[in-house]
């Protein structure tokens, strides 16, 4: 029987984003405060996922052995290092989160049956790499607060309560929503980035957070005048709003995860066409699509 196991590891390191072929102004425009001469640091959290057959001892691999491999190949050389200088791979490509995940895979692949490397730069930014050339995934987390009421106009109050419970109460209720947006793309061999992170964060802020934050979704967002704003439908709506702007950044929307105190749902962008209730031209214009 096959099983995926995961080992967690930690290391702290600094890095700097700077390309010598660009002027100081161009570097600043592209990388922002990450260009500071002394660099900046992160407490990285690494998850190494491995696939294998269960042996007669009930293990895929001895995790103590796995720990030593990860320590020898990754955490020992990287911990308290300046990433730009520690490995030769970063002499030509910047040590971004997604590129660092790719290089860690390359270091561990000869020793472990890898299926995924997941690297957190911080709790709101992480990368996944699955060994497919320069292809990687980058996830950005953010949040907004909004109120909603779950009810269908075609049903009575009693019927809505049977379906939605307390969420059908007439004056609605609110949540602090946490949103995780995952994009997919090719890592640029020079910058180490699969997407302009500053531009991606601006898209999320301008297209989702600012329009939805502190709204009553049923009344303030035209799409939800006819669509019940469940977490699932909100995630579908967000995915539909983000798909084209992310393509314009040179990446591809992979999924949207929406956490609603503390339940959550995920929408895969590949399934979006099946899930989305079409918006009319006015709604698309309001949404900025």
mmCIF file of C-alpha atoms in Angstrom:
data_model
loop_
_atom_site.group_PDB
_atom_site.id
_atom_site.type_symbol
_atom_site.label_atom_id
_atom_site.label_comp_id
_atom_site.label_asym_id
_atom_site.label_seq_id
_atom_site.Cartn_x
_atom_site.Cartn_y
_atom_site.Cartn_z
ATOM 1 C CA UNK A 1 0.000 0.000 0.000
ATOM 2 C CA UNK A 2 1.366 3.411 -0.986
ATOM 3 C CA UNK A 3 1.414 6.295 1.456
ATOM 4 C CA UNK A 4 2.578 9.922 1.439
ATOM 5 C CA UNK A 5 4.545 11.033 4.478
ATOM 6 C CA UNK A 6 5.647 14.556 5.323
ATOM 7 C CA UNK A 7 8.610 15.809 7.336
ATOM 8 C CA UNK A 8 8.814 19.351 8.725
ATOM 9 C CA UNK A 9 12.059 21.293 9.082
ATOM 10 C CA UNK A 10 13.008 24.846 10.048
ATOM 11 C CA UNK A 11 15.789 27.226 9.109
ATOM 12 C CA UNK A 12 16.450 30.956 9.237
ATOM 13 C CA UNK A 13 18.222 32.798 6.444
ATOM 14 C CA UNK A 14 18.588 36.173 4.780
ATOM 15 C CA UNK A 15 18.531 37.171 1.123
ATOM 16 C CA UNK A 16 18.522 40.177 -1.159
ATOM 17 C CA UNK A 17 16.747 40.778 -4.462
ATOM 18 C CA UNK A 18 19.096 42.671 -6.757
ATOM 19 C CA UNK A 19 20.071 42.249 -10.416
ATOM 20 C CA UNK A 20 23.345 43.997 -11.338
ATOM 21 C CA UNK A 21 22.264 44.525 -14.952
ATOM 22 C CA UNK A 22 19.464 46.799 -13.724
ATOM 23 C CA UNK A 23 19.861 50.320 -12.395
ATOM 24 C CA UNK A 24 19.101 51.105 -8.765
ATOM 25 C CA UNK A 25 15.790 52.660 -9.817
ATOM 26 C CA UNK A 26 14.840 49.616 -11.904
ATOM 27 C CA UNK A 27 15.699 47.241 -9.070
ATOM 28 C CA UNK A 28 13.683 49.357 -6.654
ATOM 29 C CA UNK A 29 10.715 49.411 -9.000
ATOM 30 C CA UNK A 30 10.784 45.634 -9.471
ATOM 31 C CA UNK A 31 11.709 44.403 -5.991
ATOM 32 C CA UNK A 32 10.790 47.245 -3.625
ATOM 33 C CA UNK A 33 12.271 47.085 -0.099
ATOM 34 C CA UNK A 34 13.796 43.657 -0.869
ATOM 35 C CA UNK A 35 16.644 45.580 -2.569
ATOM 36 C CA UNK A 36 18.048 46.904 0.727
ATOM 37 C CA UNK A 37 21.865 46.448 0.659
ATOM 38 C CA UNK A 38 22.042 44.451 3.886
ATOM 39 C CA UNK A 39 19.226 42.136 2.818
ATOM 40 C CA UNK A 40 16.431 40.861 5.021
ATOM 41 C CA UNK A 41 15.627 37.554 6.696
ATOM 42 C CA UNK A 42 12.885 34.981 7.244
ATOM 43 C CA UNK A 43 12.170 32.063 9.502
ATOM 44 C CA UNK A 44 11.439 29.447 6.850
ATOM 45 C CA UNK A 45 9.233 26.415 7.421
ATOM 46 C CA UNK A 46 9.869 23.496 5.073
ATOM 47 C CA UNK A 47 7.601 20.498 4.456
ATOM 48 C CA UNK A 48 9.103 17.582 2.544
ATOM 49 C CA UNK A 49 6.483 15.155 1.176
ATOM 50 C CA UNK A 50 7.546 11.647 0.126
ATOM 51 C CA UNK A 51 5.734 8.705 -1.441
ATOM 52 C CA UNK A 52 6.445 5.054 -0.884
ATOM 53 C CA UNK A 53 5.185 1.614 0.017
ATOM 54 C CA UNK A 54 4.388 0.749 3.617
ATOM 55 C CA UNK A 55 6.888 -1.812 4.871
ATOM 56 C CA UNK A 56 6.289 -4.590 7.371
ATOM 57 C CA UNK A 57 7.101 -2.169 10.185
ATOM 58 C CA UNK A 58 4.283 0.162 9.089
ATOM 59 C CA UNK A 59 6.620 2.836 7.708
ATOM 60 C CA UNK A 60 7.397 4.307 4.314
ATOM 61 C CA UNK A 61 10.760 5.573 5.521
ATOM 62 C CA UNK A 62 12.422 5.904 8.881
ATOM 63 C CA UNK A 63 11.729 9.549 9.722
ATOM 64 C CA UNK A 64 14.868 9.759 11.809
ATOM 65 C CA UNK A 65 16.880 8.912 8.694
ATOM 66 C CA UNK A 66 14.855 11.434 6.686
ATOM 67 C CA UNK A 67 15.595 14.092 9.302
ATOM 68 C CA UNK A 68 19.327 13.520 8.931
ATOM 69 C CA UNK A 69 19.167 13.751 5.134
ATOM 70 C CA UNK A 70 17.246 17.045 5.280
ATOM 71 C CA UNK A 71 19.663 18.393 7.874
ATOM 72 C CA UNK A 72 22.749 17.403 5.870
ATOM 73 C CA UNK A 73 21.503 18.561 2.469
ATOM 74 C CA UNK A 74 19.364 21.584 3.348
ATOM 75 C CA UNK A 75 18.967 22.995 6.831
ATOM 76 C CA UNK A 76 22.592 22.759 7.948
ATOM 77 C CA UNK A 77 24.000 24.687 4.959
ATOM 78 C CA UNK A 78 21.074 27.148 4.845
ATOM 79 C CA UNK A 79 20.470 27.932 8.511
ATOM 80 C CA UNK A 80 21.781 31.401 9.429
ATOM 81 C CA UNK A 81 23.135 31.864 5.913
ATOM 82 C CA UNK A 82 22.884 34.575 3.274
ATOM 83 C CA UNK A 83 21.071 32.666 0.534
ATOM 84 C CA UNK A 84 22.528 34.651 -2.366
ATOM 85 C CA UNK A 85 25.963 33.291 -1.476
ATOM 86 C CA UNK A 86 25.425 29.849 0.067
ATOM 87 C CA UNK A 87 24.646 27.770 -3.049
ATOM 88 C CA UNK A 88 26.007 28.263 -6.589
ATOM 89 C CA UNK A 89 22.465 28.038 -8.031
ATOM 90 C CA UNK A 90 21.784 31.507 -6.631
ATOM 91 C CA UNK A 91 24.686 33.170 -8.406
ATOM 92 C CA UNK A 92 22.528 33.390 -11.546
ATOM 93 C CA UNK A 93 18.973 33.250 -10.134
ATOM 94 C CA UNK A 94 17.562 35.084 -7.124
ATOM 95 C CA UNK A 95 16.655 33.005 -4.038
ATOM 96 C CA UNK A 96 12.922 33.668 -4.136
ATOM 97 C CA UNK A 97 10.621 31.366 -2.198
ATOM 98 C CA UNK A 98 9.564 29.441 -5.303
ATOM 99 C CA UNK A 99 13.114 29.149 -6.629
ATOM 100 C CA UNK A 100 14.447 28.088 -3.238
ATOM 101 C CA UNK A 101 11.799 25.337 -3.116
ATOM 102 C CA UNK A 102 12.950 24.157 -6.565
ATOM 103 C CA UNK A 103 16.611 24.029 -5.572
ATOM 104 C CA UNK A 104 15.810 22.241 -2.301
ATOM 105 C CA UNK A 105 14.022 19.588 -4.399
ATOM 106 C CA UNK A 106 17.139 19.187 -6.533
ATOM 107 C CA UNK A 107 19.283 18.741 -3.426
ATOM 108 C CA UNK A 108 16.969 16.146 -1.850
ATOM 109 C CA UNK A 109 15.743 14.229 -4.917
ATOM 110 C CA UNK A 110 18.811 11.915 -5.138
ATOM 111 C CA UNK A 111 18.175 10.775 -1.560
ATOM 112 C CA UNK A 112 14.395 10.788 -0.980
ATOM 113 C CA UNK A 113 11.267 9.754 -2.983
ATOM 114 C CA UNK A 114 9.886 13.285 -3.232
ATOM 115 C CA UNK A 115 6.406 14.259 -4.380
ATOM 116 C CA UNK A 116 6.274 17.846 -3.104
ATOM 117 C CA UNK A 117 8.399 20.529 -1.512
ATOM 118 C CA UNK A 118 6.410 23.196 0.313
ATOM 119 C CA UNK A 119 8.308 26.199 1.648
ATOM 120 C CA UNK A 120 6.792 28.943 3.806
ATOM 121 C CA UNK A 121 8.556 32.298 3.800
ATOM 122 C CA UNK A 122 5.933 33.504 6.257
ATOM 123 C CA UNK A 123 2.395 32.366 7.167
ATOM 124 C CA UNK A 124 0.938 34.410 4.283
ATOM 125 C CA UNK A 125 3.384 33.433 1.537
ATOM 126 C CA UNK A 126 4.577 30.005 0.440
ATOM 127 C CA UNK A 127 5.605 28.002 -2.603
ATOM 128 C CA UNK A 128 5.043 24.422 -3.757
ATOM 129 C CA UNK A 129 7.313 22.573 -6.160
ATOM 130 C CA UNK A 130 6.657 19.107 -7.603
ATOM 131 C CA UNK A 131 9.743 18.426 -9.686
ATOM 132 C CA UNK A 132 8.360 19.612 -13.045
ATOM 133 C CA UNK A 133 11.159 21.652 -14.564
ATOM 134 C CA UNK A 134 10.661 25.348 -13.831
ATOM 135 C CA UNK A 135 6.959 24.998 -12.996
ATOM 136 C CA UNK A 136 5.954 25.971 -9.457
ATOM 137 C CA UNK A 137 3.041 27.238 -7.369
ATOM 138 C CA UNK A 138 2.961 30.369 -5.235
ATOM 139 C CA UNK A 139 0.292 31.047 -2.606
ATOM 140 C CA UNK A 140 -0.536 34.431 -1.107
ATOM 141 C CA UNK A 141 -2.813 34.779 1.894
ATOM 142 C CA UNK A 142 -4.883 37.824 2.794
ATOM 143 C CA UNK A 143 -8.178 38.637 4.521
ATOM 144 C CA UNK A 144 -11.324 40.728 4.476
ATOM 145 C CA UNK A 145 -14.398 41.124 6.664
ATOM 146 C CA UNK A 146 -17.946 41.003 5.341
ATOM 147 C CA UNK A 147 -21.545 40.259 6.319
ATOM 148 C CA UNK A 148 -24.039 38.072 4.485
ATOM 149 C CA UNK A 149 -27.373 36.341 4.750
ATOM 150 C CA UNK A 150 -27.982 32.850 3.394
ATOM 151 C CA UNK A 151 -31.469 32.674 1.935
ATOM 152 C CA UNK A 152 -33.291 32.177 -1.357
ATOM 153 C CA UNK A 153 -35.961 34.742 -2.226
ATOM 154 C CA UNK A 154 -38.089 31.959 -3.704
ATOM 155 C CA UNK A 155 -38.415 30.240 -0.320
ATOM 156 C CA UNK A 156 -40.221 31.196 2.860
ATOM 157 C CA UNK A 157 -38.316 32.176 5.962
ATOM 158 C CA UNK A 158 -39.125 28.805 7.508
ATOM 159 C CA UNK A 159 -37.916 26.950 4.417
ATOM 160 C CA UNK A 160 -34.676 28.957 4.370
ATOM 161 C CA UNK A 161 -34.132 28.194 8.060
ATOM 162 C CA UNK A 162 -34.536 24.495 7.310
ATOM 163 C CA UNK A 163 -31.707 24.763 4.773
ATOM 164 C CA UNK A 164 -29.395 27.413 6.217
ATOM 165 C CA UNK A 165 -30.254 27.392 9.924
ATOM 166 C CA UNK A 166 -29.385 30.585 11.833
ATOM 167 C CA UNK A 167 -27.614 31.932 8.740
ATOM 168 C CA UNK A 168 -31.075 32.685 7.280
ATOM 169 C CA UNK A 169 -31.952 35.257 9.947
ATOM 170 C CA UNK A 170 -33.180 38.454 8.249
ATOM 171 C CA UNK A 171 -30.461 40.885 9.303
ATOM 172 C CA UNK A 172 -27.500 38.717 8.382
ATOM 173 C CA UNK A 173 -24.244 38.077 10.239
ATOM 174 C CA UNK A 174 -20.528 38.634 9.612
ATOM 175 C CA UNK A 175 -17.218 36.819 9.250
ATOM 176 C CA UNK A 176 -13.519 37.525 9.116
ATOM 177 C CA UNK A 177 -12.647 35.736 5.893
ATOM 178 C CA UNK A 178 -9.140 34.425 5.225
ATOM 179 C CA UNK A 179 -8.347 33.962 1.544
ATOM 180 C CA UNK A 180 -5.498 31.968 -0.006
ATOM 181 C CA UNK A 181 -4.858 32.435 -3.722
ATOM 182 C CA UNK A 182 -2.547 29.976 -5.474
ATOM 183 C CA UNK A 183 -1.043 30.804 -8.857
ATOM 184 C CA UNK A 184 0.906 28.515 -11.152
ATOM 185 C CA UNK A 185 3.665 29.434 -13.566
ATOM 186 C CA UNK A 186 7.209 29.028 -14.847
ATOM 187 C CA UNK A 187 10.041 30.337 -12.682
ATOM 188 C CA UNK A 188 11.983 32.992 -14.542
ATOM 189 C CA UNK A 189 15.595 31.724 -14.854
ATOM 190 C CA UNK A 190 16.992 35.152 -13.983
ATOM 191 C CA UNK A 191 14.660 36.668 -11.394
ATOM 192 C CA UNK A 192 13.635 33.374 -9.793
ATOM 193 C CA UNK A 193 10.019 34.559 -9.809
ATOM 194 C CA UNK A 194 7.003 32.928 -11.414
ATOM 195 C CA UNK A 195 5.002 36.141 -11.045
ATOM 196 C CA UNK A 196 5.615 39.734 -9.976
ATOM 197 C CA UNK A 197 4.659 39.368 -6.302
ATOM 198 C CA UNK A 198 4.067 43.082 -5.753
ATOM 199 C CA UNK A 199 1.754 43.182 -8.770
ATOM 200 C CA UNK A 200 -0.080 40.039 -7.631
ATOM 201 C CA UNK A 201 -0.659 41.451 -4.155
ATOM 202 C CA UNK A 202 -1.980 44.670 -5.732
ATOM 203 C CA UNK A 203 -4.438 42.676 -7.865
ATOM 204 C CA UNK A 204 -5.736 40.870 -4.770
ATOM 205 C CA UNK A 205 -6.090 44.134 -2.889
ATOM 206 C CA UNK A 206 -7.711 46.101 -5.726
ATOM 207 C CA UNK A 207 -9.943 43.373 -7.157
ATOM 208 C CA UNK A 208 -11.034 41.479 -4.033
ATOM 209 C CA UNK A 209 -10.104 42.886 -0.639
ATOM 210 C CA UNK A 210 -11.019 46.521 -1.184
ATOM 211 C CA UNK A 211 -14.358 45.866 -2.984
ATOM 212 C CA UNK A 212 -15.512 43.151 -0.521
ATOM 213 C CA UNK A 213 -14.137 44.385 2.792
ATOM 214 C CA UNK A 214 -16.754 45.670 5.255
ATOM 215 C CA UNK A 215 -19.670 45.073 2.899
ATOM 216 C CA UNK A 216 -23.006 43.344 3.246
ATOM 217 C CA UNK A 217 -22.466 41.009 0.333
ATOM 218 C CA UNK A 218 -26.141 40.459 -0.522
ATOM 219 C CA UNK A 219 -26.783 44.185 -0.917
ATOM 220 C CA UNK A 220 -23.423 45.729 -1.853
ATOM 221 C CA UNK A 221 -22.170 43.226 -4.451
ATOM 222 C CA UNK A 222 -24.562 42.932 -7.426
ATOM 223 C CA UNK A 223 -23.594 39.317 -8.136
ATOM 224 C CA UNK A 224 -24.972 38.246 -4.757
ATOM 225 C CA UNK A 225 -28.333 39.892 -5.255
ATOM 226 C CA UNK A 226 -29.375 36.637 -6.922
ATOM 227 C CA UNK A 227 -26.648 34.210 -5.812
ATOM 228 C CA UNK A 228 -26.584 33.053 -2.183
ATOM 229 C CA UNK A 229 -23.211 34.194 -0.738
ATOM 230 C CA UNK A 230 -22.121 30.908 0.797
ATOM 231 C CA UNK A 231 -18.374 30.474 1.261
ATOM 232 C CA UNK A 232 -18.416 28.242 -1.817
ATOM 233 C CA UNK A 233 -20.147 30.848 -3.999
ATOM 234 C CA UNK A 234 -17.904 33.632 -2.691
ATOM 235 C CA UNK A 235 -14.839 31.555 -3.629
ATOM 236 C CA UNK A 236 -16.270 30.954 -7.116
ATOM 237 C CA UNK A 237 -16.905 34.687 -7.490
ATOM 238 C CA UNK A 238 -13.374 35.585 -6.358
ATOM 239 C CA UNK A 239 -11.857 33.039 -8.748
ATOM 240 C CA UNK A 240 -13.855 34.481 -11.640
ATOM 241 C CA UNK A 241 -12.667 37.989 -10.796
ATOM 242 C CA UNK A 242 -9.003 36.997 -10.527
ATOM 243 C CA UNK A 243 -8.577 34.653 -13.466
ATOM 244 C CA UNK A 244 -7.949 37.205 -16.225
ATOM 245 C CA UNK A 245 -5.856 39.704 -14.198
ATOM 246 C CA UNK A 246 -3.525 36.872 -13.133
ATOM 247 C CA UNK A 247 -3.171 35.721 -16.751
ATOM 248 C CA UNK A 248 -2.222 39.307 -17.578
ATOM 249 C CA UNK A 249 0.596 39.025 -15.023
ATOM 250 C CA UNK A 250 1.970 36.008 -16.893
ATOM 251 C CA UNK A 251 0.763 33.335 -14.468
ATOM 252 C CA UNK A 252 -2.276 31.077 -14.156
ATOM 253 C CA UNK A 253 -4.819 30.987 -11.351
ATOM 254 C CA UNK A 254 -4.692 27.519 -9.807
ATOM 255 C CA UNK A 255 -7.095 27.726 -6.886
ATOM 256 C CA UNK A 256 -8.818 29.943 -4.359
ATOM 257 C CA UNK A 257 -9.281 28.791 -0.785
ATOM 258 C CA UNK A 258 -11.664 30.724 1.446
ATOM 259 C CA UNK A 259 -11.739 30.140 5.194
ATOM 260 C CA UNK A 260 -14.903 31.224 6.958
ATOM 261 C CA UNK A 261 -14.483 30.925 10.726
ATOM 262 C CA UNK A 262 -13.085 28.193 10.655
ATOM 263 C CA UNK A 263 -14.759 26.220 7.861
ATOM 264 C CA UNK A 264 -13.194 26.415 4.423
ATOM 265 C CA UNK A 265 -13.730 25.594 0.767
ATOM 266 C CA UNK A 266 -11.460 25.446 -2.277
ATOM 267 C CA UNK A 267 -12.231 26.255 -5.904
ATOM 268 C CA UNK A 268 -9.932 24.893 -8.603
ATOM 269 C CA UNK A 269 -9.653 27.359 -11.456
ATOM 270 C CA UNK A 270 -9.828 24.489 -13.960
ATOM 271 C CA UNK A 271 -13.409 23.824 -12.801
ATOM 272 C CA UNK A 272 -14.457 27.456 -12.809
ATOM 273 C CA UNK A 273 -16.506 27.366 -16.012
ATOM 274 C CA UNK A 274 -18.735 24.662 -14.566
ATOM 275 C CA UNK A 275 -19.360 26.497 -11.301
ATOM 276 C CA UNK A 276 -19.774 30.131 -12.241
ATOM 277 C CA UNK A 277 -23.207 31.613 -12.656
ATOM 278 C CA UNK A 278 -22.756 34.020 -15.602
ATOM 279 C CA UNK A 279 -22.528 37.712 -14.822
ATOM 280 C CA UNK A 280 -24.122 40.302 -17.059
ATOM 281 C CA UNK A 281 -22.118 43.159 -18.561
ATOM 282 C CA UNK A 282 -22.976 45.547 -15.727
ATOM 283 C CA UNK A 283 -21.818 43.094 -13.074
ATOM 284 C CA UNK A 284 -18.592 42.417 -14.978
ATOM 285 C CA UNK A 285 -17.923 46.138 -15.231
ATOM 286 C CA UNK A 286 -18.519 46.640 -11.508
ATOM 287 C CA UNK A 287 -16.201 43.740 -10.728
ATOM 288 C CA UNK A 288 -13.556 45.298 -12.980
ATOM 289 C CA UNK A 289 -13.361 42.375 -15.419
#
